[in-house]
PDB file of C-alpha atoms and ligand atoms in Angstrom:
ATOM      1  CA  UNK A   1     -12.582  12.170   0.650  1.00  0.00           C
ATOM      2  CA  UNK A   2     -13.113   9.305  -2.202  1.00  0.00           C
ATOM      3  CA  UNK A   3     -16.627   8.324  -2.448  1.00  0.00           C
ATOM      4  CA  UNK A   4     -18.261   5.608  -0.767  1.00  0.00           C
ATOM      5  CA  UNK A   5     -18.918   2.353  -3.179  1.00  0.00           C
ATOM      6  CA  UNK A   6     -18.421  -0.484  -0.967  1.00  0.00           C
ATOM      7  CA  UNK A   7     -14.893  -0.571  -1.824  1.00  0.00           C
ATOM      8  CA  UNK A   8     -14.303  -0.833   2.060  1.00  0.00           C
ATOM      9  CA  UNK A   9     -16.353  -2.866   2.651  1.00  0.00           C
ATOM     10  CA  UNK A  10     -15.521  -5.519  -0.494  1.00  0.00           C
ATOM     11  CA  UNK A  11     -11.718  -5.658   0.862  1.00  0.00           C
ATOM     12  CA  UNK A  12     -13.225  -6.891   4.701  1.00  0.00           C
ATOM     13  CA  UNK A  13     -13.430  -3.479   6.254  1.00  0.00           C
ATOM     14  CA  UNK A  14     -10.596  -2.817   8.979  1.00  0.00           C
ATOM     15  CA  UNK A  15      -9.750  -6.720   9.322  1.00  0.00           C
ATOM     16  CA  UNK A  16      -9.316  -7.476   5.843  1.00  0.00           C
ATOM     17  CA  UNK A  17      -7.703  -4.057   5.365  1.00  0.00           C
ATOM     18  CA  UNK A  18      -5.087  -5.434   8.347  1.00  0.00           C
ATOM     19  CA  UNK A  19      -4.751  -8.538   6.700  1.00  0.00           C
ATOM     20  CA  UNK A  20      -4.244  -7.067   3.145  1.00  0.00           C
ATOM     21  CA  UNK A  21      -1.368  -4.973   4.265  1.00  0.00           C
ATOM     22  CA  UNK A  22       0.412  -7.949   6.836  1.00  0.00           C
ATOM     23  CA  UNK A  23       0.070  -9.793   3.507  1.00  0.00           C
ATOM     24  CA  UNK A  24       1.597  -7.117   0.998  1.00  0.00           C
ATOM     25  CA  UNK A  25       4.360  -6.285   3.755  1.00  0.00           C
ATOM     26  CA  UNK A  26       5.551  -9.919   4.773  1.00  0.00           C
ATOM     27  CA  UNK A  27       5.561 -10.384   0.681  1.00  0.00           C
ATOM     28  CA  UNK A  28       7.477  -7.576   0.187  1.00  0.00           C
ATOM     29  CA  UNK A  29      10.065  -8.802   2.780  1.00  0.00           C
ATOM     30  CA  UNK A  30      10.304 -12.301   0.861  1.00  0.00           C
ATOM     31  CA  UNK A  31      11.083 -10.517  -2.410  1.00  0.00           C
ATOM     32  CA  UNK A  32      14.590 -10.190  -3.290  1.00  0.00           C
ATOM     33  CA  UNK A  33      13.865  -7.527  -5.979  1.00  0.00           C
ATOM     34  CA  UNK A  34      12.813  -5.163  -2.826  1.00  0.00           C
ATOM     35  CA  UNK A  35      13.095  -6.175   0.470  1.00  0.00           C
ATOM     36  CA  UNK A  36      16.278  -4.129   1.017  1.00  0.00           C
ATOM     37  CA  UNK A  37      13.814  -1.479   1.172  1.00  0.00           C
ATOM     38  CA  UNK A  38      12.423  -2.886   4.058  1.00  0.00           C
ATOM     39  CA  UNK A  39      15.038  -3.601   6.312  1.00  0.00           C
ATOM     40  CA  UNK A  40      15.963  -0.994   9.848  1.00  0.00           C
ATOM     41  CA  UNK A  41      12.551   0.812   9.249  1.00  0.00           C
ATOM     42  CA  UNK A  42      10.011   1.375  11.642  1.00  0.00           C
ATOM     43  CA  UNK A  43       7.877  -1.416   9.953  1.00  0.00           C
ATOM     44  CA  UNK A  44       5.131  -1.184  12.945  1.00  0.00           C
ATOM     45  CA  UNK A  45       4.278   2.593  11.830  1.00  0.00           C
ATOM     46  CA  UNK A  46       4.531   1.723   7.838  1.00  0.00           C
ATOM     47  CA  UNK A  47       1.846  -0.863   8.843  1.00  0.00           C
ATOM     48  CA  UNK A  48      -0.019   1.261  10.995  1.00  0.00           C
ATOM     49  CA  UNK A  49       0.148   4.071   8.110  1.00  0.00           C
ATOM     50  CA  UNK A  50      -0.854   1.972   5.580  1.00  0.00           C
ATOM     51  CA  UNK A  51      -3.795   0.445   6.889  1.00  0.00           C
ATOM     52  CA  UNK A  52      -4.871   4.017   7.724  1.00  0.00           C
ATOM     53  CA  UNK A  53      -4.121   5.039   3.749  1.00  0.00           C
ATOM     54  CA  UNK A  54      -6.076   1.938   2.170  1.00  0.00           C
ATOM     55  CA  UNK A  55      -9.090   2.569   4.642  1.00  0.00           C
ATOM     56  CA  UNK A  56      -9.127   5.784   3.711  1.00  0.00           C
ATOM     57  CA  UNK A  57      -8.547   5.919  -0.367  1.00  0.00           C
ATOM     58  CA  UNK A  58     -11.387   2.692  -0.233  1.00  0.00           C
ATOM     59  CA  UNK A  59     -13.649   5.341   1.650  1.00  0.00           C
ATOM     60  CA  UNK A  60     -14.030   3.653   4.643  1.00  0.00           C
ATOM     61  CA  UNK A  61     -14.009   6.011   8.091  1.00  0.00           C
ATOM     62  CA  UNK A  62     -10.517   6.654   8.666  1.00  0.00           C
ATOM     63  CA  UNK A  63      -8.327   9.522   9.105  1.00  0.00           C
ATOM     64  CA  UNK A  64      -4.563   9.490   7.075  1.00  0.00           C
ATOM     65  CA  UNK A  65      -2.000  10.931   9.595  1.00  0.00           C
ATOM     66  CA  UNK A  66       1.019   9.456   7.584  1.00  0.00           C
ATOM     67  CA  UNK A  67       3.407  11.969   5.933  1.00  0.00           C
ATOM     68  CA  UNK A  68       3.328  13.027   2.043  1.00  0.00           C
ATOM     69  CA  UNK A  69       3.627  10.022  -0.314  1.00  0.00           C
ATOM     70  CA  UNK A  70       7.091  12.396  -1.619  1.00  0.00           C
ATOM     71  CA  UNK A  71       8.176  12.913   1.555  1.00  0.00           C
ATOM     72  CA  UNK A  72       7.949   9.576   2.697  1.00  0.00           C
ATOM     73  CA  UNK A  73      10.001   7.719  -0.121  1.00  0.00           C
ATOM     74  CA  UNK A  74      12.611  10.443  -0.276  1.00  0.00           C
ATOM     75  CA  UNK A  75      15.596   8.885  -0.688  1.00  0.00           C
ATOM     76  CA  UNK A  76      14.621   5.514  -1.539  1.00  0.00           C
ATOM     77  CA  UNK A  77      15.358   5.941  -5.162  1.00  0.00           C
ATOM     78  CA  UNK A  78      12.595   3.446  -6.101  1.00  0.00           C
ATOM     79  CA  UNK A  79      12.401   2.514  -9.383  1.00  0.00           C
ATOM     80  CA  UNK A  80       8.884   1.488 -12.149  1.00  0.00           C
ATOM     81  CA  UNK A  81      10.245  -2.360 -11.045  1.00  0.00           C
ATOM     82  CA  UNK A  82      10.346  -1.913  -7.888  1.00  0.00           C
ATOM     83  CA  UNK A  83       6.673  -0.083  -7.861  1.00  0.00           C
ATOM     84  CA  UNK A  84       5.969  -2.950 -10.105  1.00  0.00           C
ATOM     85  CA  UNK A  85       6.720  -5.410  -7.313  1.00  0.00           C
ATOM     86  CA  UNK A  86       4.933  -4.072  -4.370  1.00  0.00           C
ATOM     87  CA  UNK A  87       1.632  -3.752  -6.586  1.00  0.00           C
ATOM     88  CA  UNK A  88       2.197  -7.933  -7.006  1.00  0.00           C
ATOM     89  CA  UNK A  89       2.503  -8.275  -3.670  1.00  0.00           C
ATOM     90  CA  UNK A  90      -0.626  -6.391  -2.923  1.00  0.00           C
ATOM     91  CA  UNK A  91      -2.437  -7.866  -5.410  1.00  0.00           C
ATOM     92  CA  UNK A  92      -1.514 -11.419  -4.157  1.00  0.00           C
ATOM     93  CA  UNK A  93      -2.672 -10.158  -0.748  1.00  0.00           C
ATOM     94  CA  UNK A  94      -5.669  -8.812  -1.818  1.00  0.00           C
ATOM     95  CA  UNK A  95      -6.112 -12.708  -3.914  1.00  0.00           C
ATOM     96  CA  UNK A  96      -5.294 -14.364  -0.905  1.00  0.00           C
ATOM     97  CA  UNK A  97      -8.181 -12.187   1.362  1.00  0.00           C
ATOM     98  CA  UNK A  98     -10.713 -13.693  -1.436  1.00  0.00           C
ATOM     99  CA  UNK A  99     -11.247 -10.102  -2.716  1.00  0.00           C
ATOM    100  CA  UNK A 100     -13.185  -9.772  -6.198  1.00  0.00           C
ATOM    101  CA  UNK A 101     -10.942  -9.248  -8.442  1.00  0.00           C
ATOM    102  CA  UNK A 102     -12.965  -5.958  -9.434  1.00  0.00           C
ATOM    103  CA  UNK A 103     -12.440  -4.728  -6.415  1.00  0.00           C
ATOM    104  CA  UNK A 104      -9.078  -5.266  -6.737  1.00  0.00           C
ATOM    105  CA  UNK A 105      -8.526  -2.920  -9.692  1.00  0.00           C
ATOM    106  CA  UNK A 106     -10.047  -0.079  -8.105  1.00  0.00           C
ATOM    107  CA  UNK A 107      -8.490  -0.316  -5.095  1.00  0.00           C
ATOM    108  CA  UNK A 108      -5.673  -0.604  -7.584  1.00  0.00           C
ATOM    109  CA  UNK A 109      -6.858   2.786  -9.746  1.00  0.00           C
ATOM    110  CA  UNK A 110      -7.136   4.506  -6.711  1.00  0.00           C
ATOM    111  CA  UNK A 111      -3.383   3.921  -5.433  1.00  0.00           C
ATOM    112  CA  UNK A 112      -2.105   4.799  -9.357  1.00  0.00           C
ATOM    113  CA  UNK A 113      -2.160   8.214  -8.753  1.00  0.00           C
ATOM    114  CA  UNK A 114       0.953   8.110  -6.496  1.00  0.00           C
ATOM    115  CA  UNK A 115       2.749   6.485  -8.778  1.00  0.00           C
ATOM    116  CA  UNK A 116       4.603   9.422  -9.566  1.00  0.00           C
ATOM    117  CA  UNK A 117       5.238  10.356  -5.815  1.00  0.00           C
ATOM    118  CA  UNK A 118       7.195   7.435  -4.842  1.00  0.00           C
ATOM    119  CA  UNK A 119       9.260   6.735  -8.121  1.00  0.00           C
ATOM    120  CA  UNK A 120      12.567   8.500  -8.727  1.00  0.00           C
ATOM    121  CA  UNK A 121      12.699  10.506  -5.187  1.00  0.00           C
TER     122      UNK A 121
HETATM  123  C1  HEM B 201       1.277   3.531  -4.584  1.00  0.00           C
HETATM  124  C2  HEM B 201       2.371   3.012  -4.033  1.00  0.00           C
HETATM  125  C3  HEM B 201       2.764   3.242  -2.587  1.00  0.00           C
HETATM  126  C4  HEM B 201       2.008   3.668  -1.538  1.00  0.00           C
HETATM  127  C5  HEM B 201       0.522   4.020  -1.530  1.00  0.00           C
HETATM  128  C6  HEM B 201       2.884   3.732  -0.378  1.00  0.00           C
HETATM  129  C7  HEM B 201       2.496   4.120   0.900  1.00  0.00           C
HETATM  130  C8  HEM B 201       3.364   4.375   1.929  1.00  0.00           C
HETATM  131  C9  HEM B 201       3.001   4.933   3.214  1.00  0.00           C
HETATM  132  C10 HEM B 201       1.582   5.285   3.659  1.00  0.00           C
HETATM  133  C11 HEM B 201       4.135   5.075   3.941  1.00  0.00           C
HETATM  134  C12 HEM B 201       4.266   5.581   5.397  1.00  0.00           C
HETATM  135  C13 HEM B 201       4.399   7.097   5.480  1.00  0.00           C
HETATM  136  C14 HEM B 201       4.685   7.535   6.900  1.00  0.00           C
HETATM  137  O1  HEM B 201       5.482   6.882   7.606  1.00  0.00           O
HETATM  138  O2  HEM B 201       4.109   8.554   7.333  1.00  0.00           O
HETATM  139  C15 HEM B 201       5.227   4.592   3.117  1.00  0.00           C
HETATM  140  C16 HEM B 201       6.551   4.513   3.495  1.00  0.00           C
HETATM  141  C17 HEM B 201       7.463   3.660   2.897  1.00  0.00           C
HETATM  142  N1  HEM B 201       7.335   3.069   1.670  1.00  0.00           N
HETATM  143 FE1  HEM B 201       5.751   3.240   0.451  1.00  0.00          FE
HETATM  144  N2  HEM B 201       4.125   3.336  -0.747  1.00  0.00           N
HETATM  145  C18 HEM B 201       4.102   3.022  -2.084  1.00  0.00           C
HETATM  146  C19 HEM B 201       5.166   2.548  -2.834  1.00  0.00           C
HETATM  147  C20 HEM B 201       6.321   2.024  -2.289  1.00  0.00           C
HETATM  148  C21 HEM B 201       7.288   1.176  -2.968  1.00  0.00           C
HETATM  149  C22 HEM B 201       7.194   0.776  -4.449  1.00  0.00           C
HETATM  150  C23 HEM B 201       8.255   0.845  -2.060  1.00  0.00           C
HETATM  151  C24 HEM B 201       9.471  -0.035  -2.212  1.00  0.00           C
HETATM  152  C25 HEM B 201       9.532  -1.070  -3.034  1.00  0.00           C
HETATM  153  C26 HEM B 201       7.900   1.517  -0.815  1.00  0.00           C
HETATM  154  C27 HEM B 201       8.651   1.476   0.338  1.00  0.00           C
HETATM  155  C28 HEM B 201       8.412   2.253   1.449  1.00  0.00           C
HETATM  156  C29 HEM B 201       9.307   2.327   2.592  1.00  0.00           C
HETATM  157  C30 HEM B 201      10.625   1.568   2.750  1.00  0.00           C
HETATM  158  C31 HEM B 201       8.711   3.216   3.511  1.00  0.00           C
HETATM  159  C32 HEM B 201       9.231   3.608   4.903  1.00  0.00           C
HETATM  160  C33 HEM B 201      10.189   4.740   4.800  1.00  0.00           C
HETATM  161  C34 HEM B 201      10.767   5.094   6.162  1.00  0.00           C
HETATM  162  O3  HEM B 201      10.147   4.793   7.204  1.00  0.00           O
HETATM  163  O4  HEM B 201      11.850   5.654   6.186  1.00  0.00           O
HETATM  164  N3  HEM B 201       6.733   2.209  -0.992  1.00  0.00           N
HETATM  165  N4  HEM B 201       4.726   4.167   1.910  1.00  0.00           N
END
């Protein structure tokens, strides 16, 4: 599990968490440049699973039941842009939730990883 440093607790612990990813999905929705992507999905579980993935990677006591980060974006075909987009999006939601900004970029490092697990599947 990643290491406790008050990384959960710095993004508002489960509310801000909630609020981070409402934020990052409703702007991903707006965005022309990817909200194809997020049309006829089951947008309750994607919320449900991401909250779950953010509490987790920011060490906070939650469990990740979700499916693979491959698995889950087979198909899609995203693209570096499109990664590029949701990251703005969080980021912005993250802004908006009066997060530090570094607590932003590790929450940020953390996710980077996976990079390679969504693009080009
Ligand atoms: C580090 C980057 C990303 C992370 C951590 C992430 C995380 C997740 C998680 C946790 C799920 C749910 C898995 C499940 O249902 O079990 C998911 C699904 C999904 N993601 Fe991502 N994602 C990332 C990048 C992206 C990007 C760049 C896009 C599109 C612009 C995207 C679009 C989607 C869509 C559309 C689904 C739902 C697929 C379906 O239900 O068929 N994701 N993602």
């Amino acid at each position: 599990a990643p290491r406790d440093d008050g990384l959960y607790h710095a993004l508002g612990e489960e509310p801000g968490i909630v609020r981070i990813v409402e934020g990052m999905l409703l702007g991903s929705a707006r965005d022309p440049r990817i909200a194809r992507h997020f049309r006829g999905i089951d947008i309750e579980r994607l919320r449900e699973k991401l909250i779950e993935q953010l509490c987790f990677e920011s060490g906070g006591p939650c469990v990740y039941t979700g499916d693979s980060m491959e698995e889950s974006h087979k198909g899609l075909r995203l693209t570096p842009s499109d990664f590029n987009a949701l990251v703005e999006h969080l980021q912005d939601a993250m802004e908006a939730e009066g997060v530090p900004t570094p607590a932003q970029n590790r929450l940020l490092a953390r996710l980077a990883p996976m990079r390679g697990q969504v693009i080009d599947r």
